[in-house]
CSV table of C-alpha atoms in Angstrom, one decimal:
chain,number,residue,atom,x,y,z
E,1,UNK,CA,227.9,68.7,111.5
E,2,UNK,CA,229.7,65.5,112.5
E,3,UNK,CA,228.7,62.9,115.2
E,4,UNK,CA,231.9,62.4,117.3
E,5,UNK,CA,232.5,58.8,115.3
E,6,UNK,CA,231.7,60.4,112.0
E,7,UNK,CA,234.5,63.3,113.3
E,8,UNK,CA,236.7,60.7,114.5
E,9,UNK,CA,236.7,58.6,110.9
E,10,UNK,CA,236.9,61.6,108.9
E,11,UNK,CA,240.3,62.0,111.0
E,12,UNK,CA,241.1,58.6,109.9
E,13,UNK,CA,240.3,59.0,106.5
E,14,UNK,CA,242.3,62.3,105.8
E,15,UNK,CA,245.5,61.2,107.5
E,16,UNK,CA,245.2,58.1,104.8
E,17,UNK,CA,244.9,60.6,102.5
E,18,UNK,CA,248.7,62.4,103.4
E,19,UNK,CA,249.9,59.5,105.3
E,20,UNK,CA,252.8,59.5,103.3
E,21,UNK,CA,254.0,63.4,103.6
E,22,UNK,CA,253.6,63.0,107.5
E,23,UNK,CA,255.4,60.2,107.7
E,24,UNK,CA,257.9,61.8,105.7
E,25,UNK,CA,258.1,65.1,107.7
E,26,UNK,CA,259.5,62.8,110.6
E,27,UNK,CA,262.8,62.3,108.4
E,28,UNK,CA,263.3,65.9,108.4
E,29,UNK,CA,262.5,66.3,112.2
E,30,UNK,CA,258.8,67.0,112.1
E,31,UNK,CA,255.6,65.8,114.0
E,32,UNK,CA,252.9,67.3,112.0
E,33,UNK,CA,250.7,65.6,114.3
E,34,UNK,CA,251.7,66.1,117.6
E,35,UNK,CA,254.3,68.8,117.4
E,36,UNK,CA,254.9,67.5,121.7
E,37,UNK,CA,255.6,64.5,120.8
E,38,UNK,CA,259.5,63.8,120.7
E,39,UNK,CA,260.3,67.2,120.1
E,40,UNK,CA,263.3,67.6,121.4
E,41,UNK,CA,264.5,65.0,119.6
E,42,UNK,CA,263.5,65.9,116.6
E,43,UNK,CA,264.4,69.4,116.7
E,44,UNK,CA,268.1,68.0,117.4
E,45,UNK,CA,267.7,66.0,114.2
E,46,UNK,CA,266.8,69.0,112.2
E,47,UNK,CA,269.9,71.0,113.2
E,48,UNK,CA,271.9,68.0,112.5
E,49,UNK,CA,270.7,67.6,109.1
E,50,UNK,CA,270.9,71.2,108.0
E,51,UNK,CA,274.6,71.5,109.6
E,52,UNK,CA,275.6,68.5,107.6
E,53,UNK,CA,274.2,70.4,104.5
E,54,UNK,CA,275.8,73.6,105.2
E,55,UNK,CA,279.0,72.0,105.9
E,56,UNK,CA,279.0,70.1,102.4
E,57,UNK,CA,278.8,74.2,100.6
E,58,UNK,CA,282.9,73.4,101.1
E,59,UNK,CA,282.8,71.0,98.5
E,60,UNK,CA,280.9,72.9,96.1
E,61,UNK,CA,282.7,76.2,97.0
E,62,UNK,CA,285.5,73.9,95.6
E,63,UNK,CA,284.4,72.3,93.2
E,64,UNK,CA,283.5,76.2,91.3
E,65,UNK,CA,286.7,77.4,92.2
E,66,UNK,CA,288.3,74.3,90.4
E,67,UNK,CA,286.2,74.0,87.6
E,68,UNK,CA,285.6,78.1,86.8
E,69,UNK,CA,285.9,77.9,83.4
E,70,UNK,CA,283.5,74.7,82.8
E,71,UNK,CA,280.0,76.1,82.5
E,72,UNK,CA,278.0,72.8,82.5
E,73,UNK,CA,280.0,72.2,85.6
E,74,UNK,CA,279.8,74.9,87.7
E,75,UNK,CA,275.9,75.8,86.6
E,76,UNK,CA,274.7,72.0,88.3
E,77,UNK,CA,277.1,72.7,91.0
E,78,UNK,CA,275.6,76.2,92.0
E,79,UNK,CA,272.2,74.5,90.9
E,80,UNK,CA,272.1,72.2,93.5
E,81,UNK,CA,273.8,74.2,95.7
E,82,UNK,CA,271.3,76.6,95.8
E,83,UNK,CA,268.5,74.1,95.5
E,84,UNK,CA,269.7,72.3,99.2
E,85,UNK,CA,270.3,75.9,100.8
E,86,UNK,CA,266.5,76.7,100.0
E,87,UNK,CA,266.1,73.4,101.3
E,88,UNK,CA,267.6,74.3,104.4
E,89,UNK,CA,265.9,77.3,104.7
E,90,UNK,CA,262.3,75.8,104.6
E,91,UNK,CA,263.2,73.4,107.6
E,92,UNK,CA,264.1,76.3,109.9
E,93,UNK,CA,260.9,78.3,108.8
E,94,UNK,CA,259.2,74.9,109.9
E,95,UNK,CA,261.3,74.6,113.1
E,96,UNK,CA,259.8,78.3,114.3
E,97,UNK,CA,256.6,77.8,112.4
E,98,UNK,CA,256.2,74.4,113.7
E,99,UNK,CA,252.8,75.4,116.1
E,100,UNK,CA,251.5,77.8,113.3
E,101,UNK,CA,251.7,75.5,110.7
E,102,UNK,CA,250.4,72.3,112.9
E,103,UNK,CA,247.6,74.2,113.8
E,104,UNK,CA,246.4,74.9,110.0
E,105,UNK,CA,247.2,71.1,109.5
E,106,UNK,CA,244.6,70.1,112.0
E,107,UNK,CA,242.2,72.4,111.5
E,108,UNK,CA,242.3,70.9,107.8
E,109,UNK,CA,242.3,67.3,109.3
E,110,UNK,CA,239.1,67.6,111.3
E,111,UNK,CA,237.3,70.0,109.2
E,112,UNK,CA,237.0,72.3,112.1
E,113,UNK,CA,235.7,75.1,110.2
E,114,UNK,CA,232.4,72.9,108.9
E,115,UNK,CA,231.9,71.7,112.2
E,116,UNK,CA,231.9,75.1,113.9
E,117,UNK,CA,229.1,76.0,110.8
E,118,UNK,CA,225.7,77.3,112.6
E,119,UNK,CA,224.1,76.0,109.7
E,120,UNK,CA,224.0,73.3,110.8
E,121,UNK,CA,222.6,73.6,113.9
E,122,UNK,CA,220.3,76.1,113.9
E,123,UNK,CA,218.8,75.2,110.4
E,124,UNK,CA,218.9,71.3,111.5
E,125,UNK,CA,215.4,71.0,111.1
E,126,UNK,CA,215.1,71.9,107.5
E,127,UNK,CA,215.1,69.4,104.9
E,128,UNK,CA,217.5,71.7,102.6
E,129,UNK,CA,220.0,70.7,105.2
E,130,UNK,CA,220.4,66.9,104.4
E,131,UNK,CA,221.2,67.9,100.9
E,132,UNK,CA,223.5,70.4,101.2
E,133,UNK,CA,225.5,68.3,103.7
E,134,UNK,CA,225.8,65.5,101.0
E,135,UNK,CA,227.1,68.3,98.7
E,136,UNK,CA,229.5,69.5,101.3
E,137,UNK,CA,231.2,65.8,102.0
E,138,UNK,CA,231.5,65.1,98.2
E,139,UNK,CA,233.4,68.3,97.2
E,140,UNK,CA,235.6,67.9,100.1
E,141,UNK,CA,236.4,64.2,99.8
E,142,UNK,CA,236.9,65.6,96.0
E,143,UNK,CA,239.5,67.7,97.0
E,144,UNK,CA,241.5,65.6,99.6
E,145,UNK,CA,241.4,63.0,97.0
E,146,UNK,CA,243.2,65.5,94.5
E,147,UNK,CA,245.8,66.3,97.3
E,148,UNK,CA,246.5,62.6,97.7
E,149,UNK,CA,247.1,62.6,94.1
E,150,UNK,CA,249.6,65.8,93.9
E,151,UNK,CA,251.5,64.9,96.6
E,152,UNK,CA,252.5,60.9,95.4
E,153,UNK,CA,253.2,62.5,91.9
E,154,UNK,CA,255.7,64.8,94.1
E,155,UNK,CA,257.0,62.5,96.2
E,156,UNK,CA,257.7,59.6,93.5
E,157,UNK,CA,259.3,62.9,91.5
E,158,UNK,CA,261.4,63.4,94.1
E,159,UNK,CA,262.3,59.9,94.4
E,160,UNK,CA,263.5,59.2,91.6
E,161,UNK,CA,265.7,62.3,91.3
E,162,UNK,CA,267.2,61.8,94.4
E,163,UNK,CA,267.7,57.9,94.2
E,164,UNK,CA,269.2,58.5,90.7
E,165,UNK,CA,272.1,61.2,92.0
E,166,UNK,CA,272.4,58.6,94.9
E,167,UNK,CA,272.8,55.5,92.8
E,168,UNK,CA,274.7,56.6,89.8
E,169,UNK,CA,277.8,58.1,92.5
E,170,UNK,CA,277.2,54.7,94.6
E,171,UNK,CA,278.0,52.0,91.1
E,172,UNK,CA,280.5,54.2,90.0
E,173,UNK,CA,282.5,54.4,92.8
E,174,UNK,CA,282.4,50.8,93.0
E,175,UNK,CA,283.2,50.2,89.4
E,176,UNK,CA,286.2,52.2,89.5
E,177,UNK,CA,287.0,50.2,93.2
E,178,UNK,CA,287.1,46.8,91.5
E,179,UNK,CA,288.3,48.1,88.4
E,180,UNK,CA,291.3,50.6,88.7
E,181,UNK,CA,294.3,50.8,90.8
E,182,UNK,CA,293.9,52.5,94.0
E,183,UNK,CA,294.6,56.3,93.9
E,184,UNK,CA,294.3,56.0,89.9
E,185,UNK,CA,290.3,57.1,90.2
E,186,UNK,CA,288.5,59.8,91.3
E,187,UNK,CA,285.5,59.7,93.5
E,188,UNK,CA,282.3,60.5,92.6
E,189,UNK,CA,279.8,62.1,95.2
E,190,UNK,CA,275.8,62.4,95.1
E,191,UNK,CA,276.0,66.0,94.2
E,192,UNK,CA,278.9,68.1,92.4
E,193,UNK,CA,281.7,68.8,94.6
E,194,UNK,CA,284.7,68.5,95.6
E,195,UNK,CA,287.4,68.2,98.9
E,196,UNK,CA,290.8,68.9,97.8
E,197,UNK,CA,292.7,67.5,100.9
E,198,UNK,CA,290.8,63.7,100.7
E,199,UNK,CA,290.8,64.2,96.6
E,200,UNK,CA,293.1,61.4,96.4
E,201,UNK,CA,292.0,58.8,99.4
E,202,UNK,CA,289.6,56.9,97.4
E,203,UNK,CA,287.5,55.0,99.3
E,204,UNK,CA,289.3,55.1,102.4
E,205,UNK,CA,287.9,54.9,105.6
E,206,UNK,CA,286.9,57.6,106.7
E,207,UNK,CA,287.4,59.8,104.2
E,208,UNK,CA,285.0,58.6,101.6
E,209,UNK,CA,282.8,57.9,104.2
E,210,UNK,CA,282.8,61.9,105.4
E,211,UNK,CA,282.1,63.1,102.0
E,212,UNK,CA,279.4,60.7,101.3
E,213,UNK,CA,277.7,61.3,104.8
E,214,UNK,CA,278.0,65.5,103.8
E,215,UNK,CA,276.3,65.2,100.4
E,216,UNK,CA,273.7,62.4,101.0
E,217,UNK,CA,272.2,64.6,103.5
E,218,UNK,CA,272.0,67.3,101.0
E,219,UNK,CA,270.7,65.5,98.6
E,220,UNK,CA,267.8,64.0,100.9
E,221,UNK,CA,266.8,67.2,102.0
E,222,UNK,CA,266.5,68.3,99.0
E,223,UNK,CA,264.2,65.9,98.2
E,224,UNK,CA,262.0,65.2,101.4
E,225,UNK,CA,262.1,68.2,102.8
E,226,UNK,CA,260.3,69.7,99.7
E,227,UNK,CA,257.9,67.0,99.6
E,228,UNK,CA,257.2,67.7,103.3
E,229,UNK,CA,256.8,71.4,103.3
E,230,UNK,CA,255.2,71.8,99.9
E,231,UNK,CA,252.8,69.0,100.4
E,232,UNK,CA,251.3,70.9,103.8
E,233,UNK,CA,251.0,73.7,101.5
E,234,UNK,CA,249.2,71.6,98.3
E,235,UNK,CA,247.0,70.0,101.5
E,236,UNK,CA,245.8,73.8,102.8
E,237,UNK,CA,245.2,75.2,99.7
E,238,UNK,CA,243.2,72.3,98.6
E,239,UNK,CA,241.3,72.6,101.7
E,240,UNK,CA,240.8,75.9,101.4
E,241,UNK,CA,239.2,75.8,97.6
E,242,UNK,CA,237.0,73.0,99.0
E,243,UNK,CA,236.0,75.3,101.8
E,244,UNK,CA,235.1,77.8,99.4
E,245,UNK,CA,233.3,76.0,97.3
E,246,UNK,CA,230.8,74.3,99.9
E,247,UNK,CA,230.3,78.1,100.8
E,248,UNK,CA,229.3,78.8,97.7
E,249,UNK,CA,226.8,75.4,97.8
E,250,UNK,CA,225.5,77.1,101.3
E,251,UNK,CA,224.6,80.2,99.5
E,252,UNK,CA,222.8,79.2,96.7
E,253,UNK,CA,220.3,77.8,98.8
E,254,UNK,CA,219.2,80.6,100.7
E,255,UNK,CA,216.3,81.5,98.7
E,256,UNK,CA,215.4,78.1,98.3
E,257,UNK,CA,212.1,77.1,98.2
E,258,UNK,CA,212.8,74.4,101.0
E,259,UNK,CA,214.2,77.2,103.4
E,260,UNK,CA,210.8,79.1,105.0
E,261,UNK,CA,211.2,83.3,104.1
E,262,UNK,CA,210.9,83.8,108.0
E,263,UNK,CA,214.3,82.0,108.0
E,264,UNK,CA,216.0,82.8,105.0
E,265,UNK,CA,217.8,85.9,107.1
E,266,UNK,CA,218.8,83.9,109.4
E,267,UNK,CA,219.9,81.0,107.0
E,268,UNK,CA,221.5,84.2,105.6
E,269,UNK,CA,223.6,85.2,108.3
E,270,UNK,CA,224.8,81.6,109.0
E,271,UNK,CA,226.4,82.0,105.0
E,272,UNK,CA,228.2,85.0,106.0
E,273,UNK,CA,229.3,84.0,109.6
E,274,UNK,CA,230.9,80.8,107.4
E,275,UNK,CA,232.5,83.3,105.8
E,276,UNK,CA,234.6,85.3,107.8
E,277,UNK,CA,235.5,81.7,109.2
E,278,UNK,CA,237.0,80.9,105.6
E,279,UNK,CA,238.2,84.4,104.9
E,280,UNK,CA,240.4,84.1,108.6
E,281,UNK,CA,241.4,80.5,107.4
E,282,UNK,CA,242.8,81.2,103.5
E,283,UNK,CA,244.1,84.7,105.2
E,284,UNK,CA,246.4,82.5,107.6
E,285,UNK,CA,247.5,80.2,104.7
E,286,UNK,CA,248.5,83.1,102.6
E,287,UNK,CA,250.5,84.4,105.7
E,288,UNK,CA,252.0,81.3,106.3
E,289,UNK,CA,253.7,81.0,103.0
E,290,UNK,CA,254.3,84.8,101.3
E,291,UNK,CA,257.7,85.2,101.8
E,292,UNK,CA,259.1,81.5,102.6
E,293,UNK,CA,258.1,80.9,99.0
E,294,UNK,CA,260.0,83.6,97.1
E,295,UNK,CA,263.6,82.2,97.4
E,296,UNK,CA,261.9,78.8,95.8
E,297,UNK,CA,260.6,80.5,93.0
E,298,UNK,CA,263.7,82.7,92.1
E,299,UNK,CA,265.5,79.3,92.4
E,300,UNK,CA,263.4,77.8,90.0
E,301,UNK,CA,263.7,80.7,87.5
E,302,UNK,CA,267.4,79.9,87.6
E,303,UNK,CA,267.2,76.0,87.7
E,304,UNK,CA,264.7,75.5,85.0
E,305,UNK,CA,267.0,77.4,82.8
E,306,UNK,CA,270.0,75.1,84.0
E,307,UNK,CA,268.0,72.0,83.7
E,308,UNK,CA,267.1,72.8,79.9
E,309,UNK,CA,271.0,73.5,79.7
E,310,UNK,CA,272.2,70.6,80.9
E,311,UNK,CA,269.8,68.4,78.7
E,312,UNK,CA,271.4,70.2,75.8
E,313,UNK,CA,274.8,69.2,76.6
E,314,UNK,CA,273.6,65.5,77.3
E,315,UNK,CA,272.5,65.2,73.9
E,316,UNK,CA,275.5,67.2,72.5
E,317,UNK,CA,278.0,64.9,74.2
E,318,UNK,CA,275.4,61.8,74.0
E,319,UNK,CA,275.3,61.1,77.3
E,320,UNK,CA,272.1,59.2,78.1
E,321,UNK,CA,272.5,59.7,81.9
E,322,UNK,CA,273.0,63.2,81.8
E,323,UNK,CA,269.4,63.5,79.5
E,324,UNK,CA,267.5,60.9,81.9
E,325,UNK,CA,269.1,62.8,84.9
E,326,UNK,CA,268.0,66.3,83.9
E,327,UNK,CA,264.4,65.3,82.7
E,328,UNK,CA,263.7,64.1,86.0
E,329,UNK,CA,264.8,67.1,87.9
E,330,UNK,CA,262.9,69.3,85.1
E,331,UNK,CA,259.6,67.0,86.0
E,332,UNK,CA,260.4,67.5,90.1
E,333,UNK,CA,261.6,71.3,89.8
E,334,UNK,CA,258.5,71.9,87.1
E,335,UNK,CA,256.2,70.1,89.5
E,336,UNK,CA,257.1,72.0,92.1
E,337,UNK,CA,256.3,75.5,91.2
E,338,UNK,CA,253.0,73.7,89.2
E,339,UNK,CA,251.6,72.6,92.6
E,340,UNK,CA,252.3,76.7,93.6
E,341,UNK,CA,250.9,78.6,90.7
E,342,UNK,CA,248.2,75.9,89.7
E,343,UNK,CA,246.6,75.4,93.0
E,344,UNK,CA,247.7,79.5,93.7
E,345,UNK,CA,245.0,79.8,90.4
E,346,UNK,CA,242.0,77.4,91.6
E,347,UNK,CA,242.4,79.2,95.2
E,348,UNK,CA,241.8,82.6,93.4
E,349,UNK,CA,239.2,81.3,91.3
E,350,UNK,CA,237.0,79.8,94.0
E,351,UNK,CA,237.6,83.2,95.6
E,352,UNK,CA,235.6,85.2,93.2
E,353,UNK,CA,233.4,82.9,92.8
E,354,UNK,CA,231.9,83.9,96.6
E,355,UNK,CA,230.9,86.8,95.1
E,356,UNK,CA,229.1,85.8,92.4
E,357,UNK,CA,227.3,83.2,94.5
E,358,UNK,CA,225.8,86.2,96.4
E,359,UNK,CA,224.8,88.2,93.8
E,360,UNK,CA,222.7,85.0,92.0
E,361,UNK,CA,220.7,84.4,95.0
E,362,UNK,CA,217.1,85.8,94.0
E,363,UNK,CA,217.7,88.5,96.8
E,364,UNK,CA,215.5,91.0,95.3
E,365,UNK,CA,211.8,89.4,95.8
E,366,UNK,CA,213.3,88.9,99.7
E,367,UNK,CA,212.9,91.4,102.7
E,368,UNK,CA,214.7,94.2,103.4
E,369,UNK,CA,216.8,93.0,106.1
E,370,UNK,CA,218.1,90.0,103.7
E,371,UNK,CA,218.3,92.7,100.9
E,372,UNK,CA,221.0,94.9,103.2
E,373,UNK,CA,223.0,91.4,104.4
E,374,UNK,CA,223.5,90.7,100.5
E,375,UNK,CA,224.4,94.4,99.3
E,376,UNK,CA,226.8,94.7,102.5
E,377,UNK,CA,228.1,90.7,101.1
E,378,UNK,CA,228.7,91.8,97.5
E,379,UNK,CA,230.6,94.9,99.1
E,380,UNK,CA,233.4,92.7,101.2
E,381,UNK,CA,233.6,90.0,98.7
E,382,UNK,CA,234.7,92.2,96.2
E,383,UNK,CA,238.2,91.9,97.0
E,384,UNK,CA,238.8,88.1,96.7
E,385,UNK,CA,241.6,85.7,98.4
E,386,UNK,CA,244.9,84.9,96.9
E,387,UNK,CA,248.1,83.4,97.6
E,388,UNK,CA,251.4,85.8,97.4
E,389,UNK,CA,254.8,85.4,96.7
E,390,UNK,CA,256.2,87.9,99.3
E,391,UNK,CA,255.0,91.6,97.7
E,392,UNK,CA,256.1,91.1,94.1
E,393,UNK,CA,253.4,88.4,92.5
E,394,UNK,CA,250.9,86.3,93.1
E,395,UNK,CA,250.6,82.5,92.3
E,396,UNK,CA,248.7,81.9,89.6
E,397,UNK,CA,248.8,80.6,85.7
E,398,UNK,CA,250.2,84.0,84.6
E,399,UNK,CA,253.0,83.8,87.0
E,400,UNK,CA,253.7,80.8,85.5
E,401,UNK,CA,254.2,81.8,82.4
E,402,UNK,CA,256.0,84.2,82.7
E,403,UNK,CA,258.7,82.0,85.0
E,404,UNK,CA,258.6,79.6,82.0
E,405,UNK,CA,259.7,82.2,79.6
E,406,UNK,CA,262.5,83.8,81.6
E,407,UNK,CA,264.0,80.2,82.5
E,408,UNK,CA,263.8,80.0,78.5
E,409,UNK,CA,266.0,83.4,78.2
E,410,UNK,CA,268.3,81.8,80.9
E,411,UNK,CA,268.8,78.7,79.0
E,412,UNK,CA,269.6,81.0,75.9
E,413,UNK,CA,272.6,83.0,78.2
E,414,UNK,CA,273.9,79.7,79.4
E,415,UNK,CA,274.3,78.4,75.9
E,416,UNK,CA,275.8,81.7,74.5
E,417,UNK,CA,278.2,82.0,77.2
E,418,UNK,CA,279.1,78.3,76.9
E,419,UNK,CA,279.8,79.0,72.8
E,420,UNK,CA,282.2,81.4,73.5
């Protein structure tokens, strides 16, 4: 389909595209494009990071024991708690999926699957071909230019959660540093916890310095390593919609006047050797993600609740940070499982519209031969593609809904229990 400089720009283009997240995946230890390249060294990284984390679940394990009885308290304490544990957990899904998922990533990159397309070839000489090519490039470059847009509304989500939990602690503690005699104050960290034995240090060297090394990485990888792993995930599914869609463009051309009727079986076959292509593609994305997902979107059943909580007491007690804080984890935790159910919809969606695309061909003034090939079509496309969360749902709208409404229930416990 491509010239070798139209395959090599195309590269170009689509890294511009999720420059950003690939970039950002290096943070985290990495190399979405060369997973050779410096791996050692980035694998080291990884483990140091999610050490660090782990080692911080003292402060919080603290900081609940302390605080038992103070339910705003200890619900953003297990909150984020839990939030960098499945944080954790995705970076050592990438660490052993690293090849798996870099493989996806490239095949999205180049557009591999279009360029291994027979139609192209072997239909090369039909003037159909031209158009349907110019159909084919403008509902991909539609589609990469959506990821672009999903993953900088994540990432500038994330970034300002993070940076505000990293800030606020950071002008604090220096207030109270200028401000108050020393070992009159209490520190305050990134996230909510707590180290008994240093409680009273202050900023000491390096006591302070411990603590805030523990949480900050914490805090990032909550942050950027969401925006890394969910972004490959928004930048498959996109792909895969937009390979489903210029299927369904390949199709409805088959009984085209511009395609002879000597050649519409073979034109035909092309369609449905495209096919299994996407259906091994969108079956390898769906595999890739069942079951890391499902601690994310229990997480966000409890956190959604918590956030709504939280914003609740802010405007009980007036606290404008509290209320600024918590509407920007609701927009980056809402986004989040948005990005999952909404594209987890559209990829569904494209899906059974395969089927249909088949079935409106005008297959019955055509041969037998073409006749069987579309009866045998209708028959495997009748069970479409979706994307799971492990065995127990799917992602779509629905799903949604229903996680909106049992984070409201949540919310409702959290506010009884805190009444009484």
């Amino acid at each position: 389909m491509y010239s070798p400089e139209e395959a090599a720009e195309l590269k170009r283009r689509n890294y511009r595209s999720i420059r950003e997240m690939i970039r950002l995946s290096y943070t985290v230890g990495f190399n979405l494009l060369d997973p050779s390249r410096c791996g050692q060294v980035l694998r080291i990284w990884t483990i140091v990071l999610s050490l660090s984390s782990l080692a911080s679940l003292y402060g919080h394990w603290q900081m609940l024991a302390r605080y038992i009885h103070d339910i705003p308290r200890i619900g953003e304490t297990a909150g984020t708690a839990l939030q960098f544990l499945t944080s954790i957990a995705k970076m050592w899904y990438f660490l052993f999926a690293h090849r798996q998922i870099y493989e996806l990533l490239r095949k999205a990159r180049s557009h591999e699957l279009l360029q291994k397309c027979e139609l192209f070839e072997r239909m090369s000489d039909l003037p159909v071909i031209k158009g349907i090519r110019q159909q084919v490039e403008s509902t991909m470059n539609r589609y990469w230019a959506s990821t672009r847009r999903q993953i900088l509304i994540y990432l500038y989500s994330c970034i300002c959660v993070t940076t505000n939990y990293f800030i606020n602690s950071f002008v604090i503690n220096l207030y109270r540093y200028f401000t108050k005699p020393k070992g009159s104050y209490d520190i305050m960290l990134p996230l909510p916890s707590l180290y008994p034995a240093w409680e009273h240090k202050g900023l000491e060297f390096p006591y302070y310095h411990i603590q805030m090394y523990l949480e900050t990485c914490s805090l990032y990888i909550c942050g950027m390593c969401a925006v890394s792993f969910d972004g490959v995930f928004i930048v498959l599914c996109l792909h895969s919609v937009g390979l489903m869609r210029s299927l369904n463009q390949m199709v409805e051309q088959a009984t085209s006047e511009l395609v002879p009727p000597d050649r519409r079986v073979e034109y035909l076959r092309c369609c449905i050797y495209q096919y299994q292509r996407v259906a091994n593609f969108a079956t390898e994305v769906n595999d890739c993600f069942r079951h890391i997902t499902f601690t994310q979107f229990l997480l966000s059943l409890f956190n959604w609740g918590l956030g709504l909580f939280q914003m609740s007491v802010g405007l009980g007690t007036n606290s404008s940070i509290t209320m600024i804080r918590m509407t920007m984890y609701l927009v980056a935790a809402g986004y989040q499982i948005v990005v999952y159910c909404y594209n987890g919809q559209r990829f569904a969606t494209a899906s059974e519209e395969i089927a249909n695309a088949f079935y409106q061909v005008r297959w019955y003034g055509e041969s037998r031969e073409f006749r069987h090939l579309i009866r045998m079509m209708l028959m495997r496309t009748n069970r479409g593609f979706r994307l799971d969360v492990s065995w127990f749902m799917q992602m779509s709208l629905p799903t949604l809904m229903a996680m909106v409404r049992t984070s409201g229930q949540y919310f409702l416990l959290l506010q009884n229990v805190n009444q009484k």
